[in-house]
């Protein structure tokens, strides 16, 4: 009982709570609120679907640049200061977007938002492997990633309310408020985050591997052999690329599709998006715990199969049942892949290499997120709807199922 009580008071759970707030701000507000803001901002600034896609791509281009810099910056400043600085950039750039007068300023500023998001998120995911051992990593990562879901609920309800009676300029107030919230979280992160358990004089949270007999050294967490690391990182990276490309297409354009193609009001579309957010709060902890118990490979196969169904339903015309089913399924699995990936890099590479490995696979993820919105936007301009883009997403996640099945377990 004493061990359980000590575990419940472990500072790792503070890291989790603050980490969830960081994800809420840097990704939930900085990235996934864009889908709610695009319809009114696009109408106000006269943007076509292609330019809307380019704005999203600009954000992910900045994110990828930050991934390249995150390791070096984190080594110089430490994870806590890097995360706080990244959030400050997210907040300031979003505040500035609220005053932007055209496509080019929005593109440049949202590129800066992407840089800040990457500088905050990549070191945060690396902290998981320092603060939690393998048996608790999936749950911890899932708890952090659930901040995305809270942000989606907030943006899905708040932004339509702000737009109501605003004369088409409510998106400016939306960007301003979201930016100020991100700045507040930057202060919180700088105050409470810590780089390593030894900074608090404690050990990582979780059970160590089975104790060794007297006179022998306890077995450490296993990883792949050094000669296999590059191949494993590339394999994980390609899987993460497919998730990045497909999830960003859905997150960027599902609300626009509901408003422009299916003729839902912005309030109704916002409630759809809030449902995604509410369900997605459970996705990280649920599938993180599943991967702790059943293995990372099994967890990802289940998740990508569900993503395939969600995208296929979104591409179907006719009954609203398919749209509801798509939104519900996507919400259930929304943040499960980042959760499992952040735990998997620690399993395969070990805690000391986790930040570097997560940064490398995030390059693949970022490449998918750069290409995805542009392709989907131009497909929509050509066809007049988003069905072709969503069918492409379903095909890519089906490929991800096959690739995940070929993934080797950590040795």
XYZ file of N, CA and C in Angstrom, residues 28-261:
702
model
N -3.198 21.482 -29.773
C -4.653 21.594 -29.763
C -5.143 22.950 -30.234
N -4.569 24.033 -29.658
C -4.942 25.381 -30.084
C -4.141 25.827 -31.297
N -2.837 25.555 -31.291
C -1.972 26.043 -32.355
C -2.176 25.371 -33.692
N -2.740 24.164 -33.696
C -2.904 23.452 -34.959
C -4.349 23.042 -35.208
N -4.972 22.337 -34.254
C -6.258 21.717 -34.534
C -7.441 22.672 -34.402
N -7.204 23.887 -33.936
C -8.270 24.896 -33.981
C -8.407 25.508 -35.364
N -7.404 25.306 -36.231
C -7.443 25.912 -37.566
C -8.686 25.495 -38.342
N -9.070 24.229 -38.241
C -10.225 23.752 -38.984
C -11.494 24.524 -38.650
N -11.643 24.944 -37.380
C -12.815 25.737 -36.994
C -12.707 27.174 -37.467
N -11.496 27.702 -37.553
C -11.292 29.096 -37.927
C -11.318 29.315 -39.445
N -11.020 28.270 -40.218
C -10.870 28.428 -41.663
C -12.130 28.920 -42.388
N -13.323 28.375 -42.109
C -14.473 28.831 -42.905
C -14.686 30.336 -42.843
N -14.700 30.917 -41.634
C -14.936 32.357 -41.523
C -13.722 33.157 -41.972
N -12.521 32.686 -41.665
C -11.321 33.403 -42.093
C -11.191 33.351 -43.618
N -11.487 32.188 -44.202
C -11.416 32.066 -45.653
C -12.399 32.983 -46.349
N -13.622 33.072 -45.808
C -14.618 33.964 -46.411
C -14.211 35.426 -46.262
N -13.650 35.783 -45.112
C -13.259 37.171 -44.860
C -12.096 37.616 -45.743
N -11.120 36.686 -45.945
C -9.916 37.035 -46.702
C -9.983 36.589 -48.163
N -11.094 35.960 -48.569
C -11.240 35.525 -49.954
C -10.316 34.401 -50.346
N -10.179 33.369 -49.490
C -9.261 32.262 -49.742
C -9.985 31.105 -50.416
N -9.361 30.513 -51.443
C -9.897 29.283 -52.015
C -9.362 28.090 -51.228
N -9.817 26.869 -51.576
C -9.401 25.689 -50.828
C -7.890 25.450 -50.934
N -7.321 25.754 -52.089
C -5.884 25.567 -52.258
C -5.084 26.428 -51.294
N -5.479 27.682 -51.140
C -4.770 28.565 -50.208
C -5.010 28.163 -48.760
N -6.208 27.688 -48.471
C -6.459 27.163 -47.132
C -5.503 26.011 -46.820
N -5.334 25.120 -47.799
C -4.398 24.014 -47.620
C -2.968 24.491 -47.445
N -2.588 25.555 -48.181
C -1.231 26.086 -48.069
C -0.975 26.691 -46.690
N -1.984 27.311 -46.090
C -1.816 27.845 -44.738
C -1.514 26.715 -43.764
N -2.263 25.620 -43.883
C -1.994 24.461 -43.035
C -0.610 23.890 -43.310
N -0.234 23.825 -44.589
C 1.086 23.319 -44.952
C 2.198 24.208 -44.396
N 1.987 25.529 -44.409
C 2.977 26.428 -43.840
C 3.239 26.130 -42.380
N 2.188 25.800 -41.649
C 2.342 25.458 -40.242
C 3.202 24.211 -40.070
N 2.949 23.204 -40.885
C 3.693 21.954 -40.740
C 5.120 22.074 -41.267
N 5.344 22.981 -42.223
C 6.707 23.259 -42.651
C 7.508 23.856 -41.495
N 6.892 24.779 -40.772
C 7.537 25.324 -39.587
C 7.769 24.270 -38.533
N 6.805 23.385 -38.375
C 6.938 22.290 -37.401
C 8.127 21.401 -37.760
N 8.267 21.084 -39.033
C 9.377 20.232 -39.448
C 10.723 20.926 -39.219
N 10.799 22.215 -39.510
C 12.028 22.953 -39.235
C 12.362 22.898 -37.752
N 11.356 23.026 -36.906
C 11.582 22.953 -35.462
C 12.074 21.577 -35.039
N 11.570 20.536 -35.691
C 12.039 19.184 -35.376
C 13.541 19.067 -35.628
N 14.009 19.663 -36.729
C 15.438 19.636 -37.042
C 16.254 20.386 -35.982
N 15.667 21.432 -35.408
C 16.382 22.255 -34.443
C 16.190 21.806 -33.001
N 15.150 21.017 -32.739
C 14.743 20.749 -31.361
C 15.842 20.077 -30.550
N 16.535 19.102 -31.144
C 17.574 18.404 -30.398
C 18.686 19.342 -29.965
N 19.155 20.177 -30.891
C 20.239 21.115 -30.578
C 19.793 22.151 -29.555
N 18.593 22.698 -29.747
C 18.091 23.715 -28.819
C 17.882 23.111 -27.437
N 17.353 21.895 -27.382
C 17.112 21.252 -26.095
C 18.418 20.976 -25.366
N 19.461 20.570 -26.098
C 20.759 20.356 -25.467
C 21.315 21.649 -24.885
N 21.056 22.772 -25.536
C 21.587 24.059 -25.077
C 20.766 24.643 -23.933
N 19.434 24.591 -24.047
C 18.570 25.253 -23.073
C 17.969 24.315 -22.043
N 17.917 23.004 -22.371
C 17.166 22.069 -21.550
C 15.723 22.006 -22.025
N 15.060 20.887 -21.738
C 13.698 20.671 -22.232
C 12.730 21.712 -21.689
N 12.824 22.036 -20.397
C 11.853 22.953 -19.799
C 11.886 24.315 -20.490
N 13.057 24.898 -20.655
C 13.151 26.215 -21.267
C 12.775 26.180 -22.747
N 13.140 25.093 -23.435
C 12.784 24.974 -24.851
C 11.278 24.917 -25.019
N 10.602 24.143 -24.180
C 9.145 24.017 -24.259
C 8.484 25.362 -23.985
N 8.948 26.069 -22.950
C 8.360 27.368 -22.614
C 8.575 28.381 -23.737
N 9.771 28.385 -24.328
C 10.045 29.315 -25.427
C 9.193 28.992 -26.645
N 9.036 27.698 -26.954
C 8.190 27.309 -28.080
C 6.755 27.758 -27.891
N 6.222 27.584 -26.676
C 4.851 28.022 -26.406
C 4.706 29.534 -26.510
N 5.735 30.256 -26.070
C 5.685 31.719 -26.191
C 5.600 32.134 -27.652
N 6.352 31.448 -28.532
C 6.284 31.755 -29.963
C 4.910 31.412 -30.527
N 4.336 30.290 -30.100
C 2.988 29.923 -30.532
C 2.007 31.040 -30.169
N 2.039 31.467 -28.918
C 1.094 32.472 -28.462
C 1.246 33.803 -29.171
N 2.484 34.280 -29.291
C 2.714 35.585 -29.925
C 2.305 35.572 -31.394
N 2.638 34.502 -32.115
C 2.293 34.439 -33.542
C 0.785 34.385 -33.753
N 0.067 33.679 -32.870
C -1.390 33.602 -33.001
C -2.040 34.958 -32.697
N -1.515 35.667 -31.712
C -2.012 37.011 -31.435
C -1.825 37.898 -32.665
N -0.677 37.775 -33.328
C -0.413 38.582 -34.525
C -1.323 38.197 -35.692
N -1.659 36.895 -35.815
C -2.579 36.470 -36.880
C -3.926 37.184 -36.738
N -4.319 37.467 -35.507
C -5.610 38.132 -35.290
C -5.650 39.520 -35.926
N -4.492 40.077 -36.271
C -4.433 41.395 -36.898
C -4.059 41.322 -38.376
N -3.866 40.120 -38.918
C -3.403 39.970 -40.299
C -4.471 40.422 -41.288
N -4.011 40.953 -42.447
C -4.935 41.530 -43.421
C -4.992 40.767 -44.737
N -4.267 39.655 -44.859
C -4.273 38.935 -46.125
C -3.631 37.570 -46.006
N -3.594 36.860 -47.126
C -3.090 35.490 -47.158
C -1.621 35.409 -46.751
N -0.781 36.268 -47.312
C 0.665 36.162 -47.082
C 1.043 36.359 -45.614
N 0.524 37.395 -44.909
C 0.857 37.513 -43.482
C 0.387 36.314 -42.660
N -0.811 35.810 -42.965
C -1.302 34.639 -42.233
C -0.377 33.443 -42.454
N 0.038 33.228 -43.702
C 0.924 32.106 -44.021
C 2.235 32.221 -43.254
N 2.838 33.400 -43.242
C 4.119 33.593 -42.559
C 3.978 33.412 -41.047
N 2.948 33.991 -40.480
C 2.764 33.894 -39.035
C 2.401 32.484 -38.597
N 1.611 31.782 -39.413
C 1.247 30.416 -39.035
C 2.436 29.476 -39.219
N 3.364 29.814 -40.104
C 4.641 29.116 -40.194
C 5.391 29.254 -38.860
N 5.390 30.461 -38.294
C 6.034 30.675 -36.991
C 5.325 29.895 -35.887
N 4.007 29.809 -35.972
C 3.269 28.986 -35.008
C 3.738 27.534 -35.065
N 3.960 27.027 -36.278
C 4.447 25.662 -36.435
C 5.818 25.465 -35.804
N 6.710 26.451 -35.959
C 8.027 26.354 -35.320
C 7.865 26.249 -33.800
N 7.038 27.107 -33.240
C 6.821 27.063 -31.800
C 6.210 25.755 -31.341
N 5.263 25.225 -32.122
C 4.627 23.951 -31.760
C 5.653 22.821 -31.708
N 6.547 22.787 -32.694
C 7.563 21.749 -32.714
C 8.547 21.873 -31.566
N 8.969 23.105 -31.267
C 9.909 23.315 -30.170
C 9.299 22.960 -28.823
N 7.977 23.039 -28.710
C 7.316 22.653 -27.465
C 7.027 21.156 -27.409
N 6.556 20.582 -28.520
C 6.058 19.210 -28.477
C 7.162 18.159 -28.485
N 8.199 18.317 -29.303
C 9.218 17.272 -29.421
C 9.961 17.048 -28.102
N 10.462 18.093 -27.427
C 11.108 17.837 -26.132
C 10.141 17.274 -25.089
N 8.866 17.675 -25.155
C 7.883 17.156 -24.205
C 7.727 15.651 -24.347
N 7.631 15.155 -25.583
C 7.496 13.720 -25.787
C 8.747 12.971 -25.316
N 9.914 13.621 -25.437
C 11.129 13.003 -24.939
C 11.153 12.873 -23.431
N 10.480 13.793 -22.721
C 10.444 13.719 -21.263
C 9.784 12.437 -20.770
N 8.864 11.896 -21.569
C 8.129 10.700 -21.141
C 9.084 9.549 -20.827
N 10.102 9.358 -21.679
C 11.011 8.240 -21.490
C 11.931 8.442 -20.288
N 12.134 9.687 -19.873
C 12.934 9.941 -18.668
C 12.115 9.771 -17.394
N 10.874 10.181 -17.427
C 10.058 10.193 -16.217
C 9.279 8.909 -15.983
N 9.122 8.051 -17.020
C 8.288 6.857 -16.885
C 8.999 5.646 -17.472
N 8.923 4.519 -16.759
C 9.463 3.270 -17.278
C 8.459 2.644 -18.244
N 8.883 1.561 -18.885
C 8.119 1.023 -20.017
C 6.680 0.681 -19.654
N 6.446 0.151 -18.457
C 5.097 -0.319 -18.122
C 4.109 0.820 -17.900
N 4.596 2.057 -17.789
C 3.691 3.202 -17.588
C 3.784 4.239 -18.705
N 4.677 4.043 -19.662
C 4.890 5.060 -20.700
C 3.653 5.302 -21.547
N 2.995 4.243 -21.962
C 1.842 4.403 -22.840
C 0.732 5.205 -22.184
N 0.445 4.896 -20.902
C -0.596 5.647 -20.190
C -0.198 7.105 -20.009
N 1.073 7.327 -19.670
C 1.532 8.704 -19.463
C 1.449 9.514 -20.756
N 1.919 8.921 -21.854
C 1.841 9.613 -23.147
C 0.391 9.875 -23.532
N -0.479 8.903 -23.283
C -1.890 9.078 -23.611
C -2.532 10.193 -22.823
N -2.163 10.309 -21.544
C -2.709 11.389 -20.723
C -2.275 12.742 -21.263
N -1.005 12.865 -21.639
C -0.526 14.137 -22.190
C -1.247 14.495 -23.486
N -1.342 13.522 -24.388
C -1.924 13.779 -25.704
C -3.407 14.110 -25.611
N -4.065 13.721 -24.506
C -5.490 14.027 -24.357
C -5.752 15.523 -24.294
N -4.709 16.331 -24.067
C -4.884 17.778 -24.123
C -5.401 18.256 -25.466
N -5.080 17.534 -26.535
C -5.619 17.865 -27.857
C -7.145 17.836 -27.857
N -7.698 16.804 -27.229
C -9.146 16.656 -27.218
C -9.841 17.784 -26.481
N -9.271 18.197 -25.345
C -9.841 19.313 -24.597
C -9.829 20.581 -25.454
N -8.728 20.789 -26.190
C -8.627 21.975 -27.049
C -9.657 21.947 -28.176
N -9.910 20.768 -28.717
C -10.890 20.658 -29.800
C -12.301 20.958 -29.288
N -12.630 20.453 -28.099
C -13.926 20.790 -27.506
C -14.045 22.301 -27.343
N -12.992 22.892 -26.802
C -12.999 24.336 -26.565
C -13.187 25.106 -27.862
N -12.382 24.793 -28.884
C -12.485 25.533 -30.143
C -13.807 25.254 -30.849
N -14.310 24.015 -30.750
C -15.565 23.673 -31.407
C -16.766 24.401 -30.840
N -16.704 24.769 -29.563
C -17.799 25.501 -28.938
C -17.539 27.003 -28.877
N -16.290 27.388 -28.625
C -15.960 28.797 -28.425
C -15.981 29.585 -29.728
N -15.379 29.043 -30.790
C -15.233 29.826 -32.020
C -16.579 30.120 -32.684
N -17.511 29.143 -32.817
C -18.833 29.517 -33.354
C -19.541 30.563 -32.496
N -19.361 30.489 -31.174
C -19.984 31.475 -30.288
C -19.405 32.872 -30.541
N -18.089 32.949 -30.721
C -17.442 34.234 -31.005
C -17.894 34.772 -32.365
N -18.039 33.878 -33.345
C -18.418 34.306 -34.702
C -19.865 34.795 -34.788
N -20.683 34.371 -33.820
C -22.100 34.710 -33.854
C -22.283 36.228 -33.726
N -22.845 36.829 -34.738
C -23.102 38.265 -34.700
C -21.857 39.128 -34.796
N -20.760 38.567 -35.341
C -19.506 39.329 -35.399
C -19.287 39.991 -36.755
N -20.203 39.770 -37.672
C -20.031 40.350 -38.998
C -18.904 39.719 -39.787
N -18.595 38.460 -39.529
C -17.559 37.749 -40.267
C -16.146 37.983 -39.774
N -15.972 38.745 -38.680
C -14.630 39.037 -38.158
C -14.351 38.353 -36.826
N -15.217 37.433 -36.420
C -15.016 36.747 -35.149
C -13.751 35.911 -35.104
N -13.271 35.482 -36.273
C -12.051 34.686 -36.304
C -10.871 35.468 -35.722
N -10.903 36.783 -35.828
C -9.814 37.588 -35.259
C -9.813 37.491 -33.730
N -10.991 37.587 -33.134
C -11.085 37.419 -31.685
C -10.669 36.007 -31.278
N -11.039 35.027 -32.105
C -10.648 33.652 -31.815
C -9.144 33.480 -31.754
N -8.441 33.964 -32.771
C -6.974 33.861 -32.764
C -6.375 34.584 -31.557
N -6.904 35.744 -31.231
C -6.374 36.530 -30.114
C -6.510 35.769 -28.793
N -7.688 35.240 -28.522
C -7.915 34.533 -27.264
C -7.064 33.264 -27.190
N -7.005 32.512 -28.281
C -6.199 31.291 -28.288
C -4.724 31.614 -28.052
N -4.240 32.692 -28.651
C -2.846 33.079 -28.455
C -2.551 33.460 -27.018
N -3.450 34.192 -26.379
C -3.250 34.576 -24.979
C -3.248 33.355 -24.061
N -4.094 32.371 -24.357
C -4.090 31.142 -23.563
C -2.745 30.425 -23.701
N -2.209 30.356 -24.923
C -0.911 29.705 -25.138
C 0.191 30.411 -24.351
N 0.154 31.722 -24.281
C 1.146 32.463 -23.500
C 1.043 32.126 -22.012
N -0.174 31.973 -21.512
C -0.360 31.607 -20.107
C 0.207 30.218 -19.822
N 0.003 29.271 -20.744
C 0.540 27.917 -20.555
C 2.065 27.932 -20.617
N 2.653 28.829 -21.420
C 4.116 28.949 -21.469
C 4.676 29.289 -20.093
N 4.011 30.188 -19.385
C 4.438 30.548 -18.028
C 4.316 29.339 -17.097
N 3.214 28.602 -17.201
C 2.997 27.417 -16.368
C 4.074 26.366 -16.607
N 4.407 26.119 -17.885
C 5.418 25.116 -18.220
C 6.789 25.502 -17.677
N 7.157 26.773 -17.830
C 8.437 27.215 -17.316
C 8.541 27.095 -15.808
N 7.416 27.174 -15.132
C 7.385 27.109 -13.675
C 7.453 25.667 -13.149
N 6.709 24.741 -13.744
C 6.508 23.423 -13.147
C 7.250 22.265 -13.812
N 7.570 22.357 -15.095
C 8.249 21.231 -15.742
C 9.671 21.055 -15.196
N 10.149 19.822 -15.221
C 11.517 19.506 -14.849
C 12.101 18.567 -15.897
N 13.404 18.675 -16.147
C 14.031 17.935 -17.240
C 14.221 16.456 -16.938
N 14.386 16.096 -15.660
C 14.737 14.714 -15.314
C 14.328 14.439 -13.877
N 13.946 13.192 -13.554
C 13.606 12.882 -12.165
C 14.703 13.236 -11.164
N 15.969 13.152 -11.586
C 17.045 13.475 -10.634
C 17.006 14.938 -10.220
N 16.349 15.804 -11.027
C 16.196 17.201 -10.622
C 15.351 17.320 -9.358
N 14.515 16.305 -9.109
C 13.696 16.266 -7.894
C 14.214 15.240 -6.897
N 15.355 14.602 -7.225
C 15.933 13.599 -6.333
C 15.135 12.321 -6.244
N 14.463 11.924 -7.347
C 13.634 10.717 -7.346
C 13.959 9.858 -8.556
N 13.378 8.655 -8.595
C 13.545 7.727 -9.704
C 12.352 7.835 -10.652
N 12.482 7.359 -11.920
C 11.332 7.348 -12.831
C 10.182 6.520 -12.271
N 8.980 6.821 -12.702
C 7.793 6.130 -12.229
C 7.570 4.856 -13.029
N 7.270 3.760 -12.328
C 6.986 2.500 -12.989
C 7.745 1.371 -12.344
N 7.428 0.162 -12.751
C 8.113 -1.013 -12.215
C 9.312 -1.329 -13.088
N 10.457 -1.560 -12.448
C 11.636 -2.003 -13.181
C 11.423 -3.430 -13.637
N 12.283 -3.914 -14.520
C 12.192 -5.293 -14.964
C 12.472 -6.217 -13.790
N 12.210 -7.508 -13.964
C 12.313 -8.483 -12.881
C 13.686 -8.403 -12.232
N 13.718 -8.398 -10.894
C 14.972 -8.277 -10.174
C 15.885 -9.448 -10.486
N 17.178 -9.166 -10.600
C 18.157 -10.206 -10.906
C 18.547 -10.931 -9.643
N 19.020 -12.203 -9.729
C 19.500 -12.917 -8.568
C 20.655 -12.168 -7.916
N 20.895 -12.475 -6.642
C 21.966 -11.813 -5.901
C 23.291 -11.985 -6.627
N 24.047 -10.908 -6.699
C 25.359 -10.960 -7.336
C 25.331 -10.662 -8.807
N 24.117 -10.513 -9.400
C 24.004 -10.213 -10.823
C 23.352 -8.852 -11.010
N 23.647 -8.259 -12.148
C 23.084 -6.947 -12.448
C 21.674 -7.090 -12.991
N 20.770 -6.247 -12.509
C 19.388 -6.292 -12.988
C 19.345 -5.982 -14.474
N 18.461 -6.652 -15.202
C 18.342 -6.454 -16.625
C 17.704 -5.105 -16.917
N 18.311 -4.333 -17.809
C 17.783 -3.037 -18.193
C 16.732 -3.203 -19.284
N 16.048 -2.111 -19.599
C 15.060 -2.166 -20.675
C 15.743 -2.556 -21.968
N 15.103 -3.455 -22.702
C 15.705 -3.947 -23.929
C 15.444 -2.993 -25.077
N 16.348 -2.981 -26.037
C 16.187 -2.183 -27.248
C 16.679 -3.011 -28.419
N 16.485 -2.500 -29.616
C 17.030 -3.176 -30.786
C 18.534 -3.002 -30.809
N 19.221 -3.887 -31.496
C 20.667 -3.770 -31.634
C 21.013 -2.513 -32.409
N 22.212 -1.928 -32.142
C 22.569 -0.681 -32.834
C 22.470 -0.771 -34.345
N 22.832 -1.931 -34.918
C 22.782 -2.072 -36.369
C 21.378 -2.029 -36.937
N 20.370 -2.274 -36.081
C 18.979 -2.283 -36.547
C 18.267 -0.967 -36.319
N 18.896 -0.026 -35.638
C 18.194 1.191 -35.237
C 17.739 2.032 -36.421
N 18.623 2.204 -37.416
C 18.227 3.029 -38.563
C 17.036 2.432 -39.292
N 17.085 1.124 -39.490
C 15.972 0.468 -40.192
C 14.672 0.589 -39.390
N 14.768 0.434 -38.072
C 13.578 0.545 -37.232
C 13.021 1.959 -37.235
N 13.904 2.960 -37.145
C 13.447 4.350 -37.178
C 12.767 4.660 -38.509
N 13.354 4.183 -39.621
C 12.750 4.424 -40.930
C 11.379 3.757 -41.032
N 11.269 2.539 -40.497
C 10.006 1.806 -40.536
C 8.936 2.548 -39.733
N 9.285 2.936 -38.493
C 8.349 3.703 -37.676
C 8.015 5.043 -38.340
N 9.028 5.651 -38.966
C 8.831 6.950 -39.596
C 7.844 6.901 -40.742
N 7.919 5.875 -41.580
C 6.992 5.767 -42.707
C 5.560 5.571 -42.206
N 5.409 4.753 -41.162
C 4.084 4.572 -40.570
C 3.562 5.899 -40.023
N 4.436 6.641 -39.375
C 4.045 7.937 -38.799
C 3.738 8.953 -39.897
N 4.439 8.866 -41.021
C 4.154 9.741 -42.166
C 2.721 9.528 -42.657
N 2.307 8.271 -42.762
C 0.953 7.983 -43.243
C -0.098 8.514 -42.275
N 0.180 8.389 -40.976
C -0.730 8.986 -39.997
C -0.769 10.503 -40.147
N 0.403 11.118 -40.281
C 0.466 12.575 -40.390
C -0.296 13.104 -41.585
N -0.103 12.482 -42.745
C -0.750 12.963 -43.964
C -2.268 12.837 -43.887
N -2.749 11.727 -43.368
C -4.195 11.477 -43.378
C -4.926 12.229 -42.275
N -4.352 12.240 -41.077
C -5.045 12.899 -39.962
C -5.153 14.402 -40.180
N -4.130 15.002 -40.798
C -4.183 16.450 -40.997
C -5.189 16.828 -42.079
N -5.348 15.981 -43.086
C -6.377 16.247 -44.096
C -7.749 16.272 -43.437
N -8.003 15.283 -42.607
C -9.311 15.195 -41.938
C -9.511 16.371 -40.985
N -8.493 16.638 -40.144
C -8.620 17.696 -39.141
C -8.759 19.076 -39.787
N -8.090 19.281 -40.914
C -8.130 20.589 -41.578
C -9.444 20.818 -42.315
N -9.996 19.783 -42.947
C -11.087 20.013 -43.895
C -12.433 19.415 -43.507
N -12.538 18.640 -42.417
C -13.835 18.025 -42.131
C -14.888 19.089 -41.800
N -14.502 20.134 -41.054
C -15.481 21.180 -40.738
C -15.864 21.954 -41.997
N -14.872 22.280 -42.843
C -15.164 22.968 -44.100
C -16.065 22.115 -44.984
N -15.835 20.797 -45.008
C -16.691 19.900 -45.786
C -18.115 19.908 -45.242
N -18.257 19.892 -43.919
C -19.593 19.914 -43.329
C -20.331 21.202 -43.679
N -19.621 22.331 -43.680
C -20.255 23.627 -43.940
C -20.513 23.835 -45.430
N -19.474 23.635 -46.257
C -19.569 23.993 -47.681
C -20.210 22.920 -48.542
N -19.977 21.648 -48.213
C -20.460 20.553 -49.058
C -21.762 19.962 -48.525
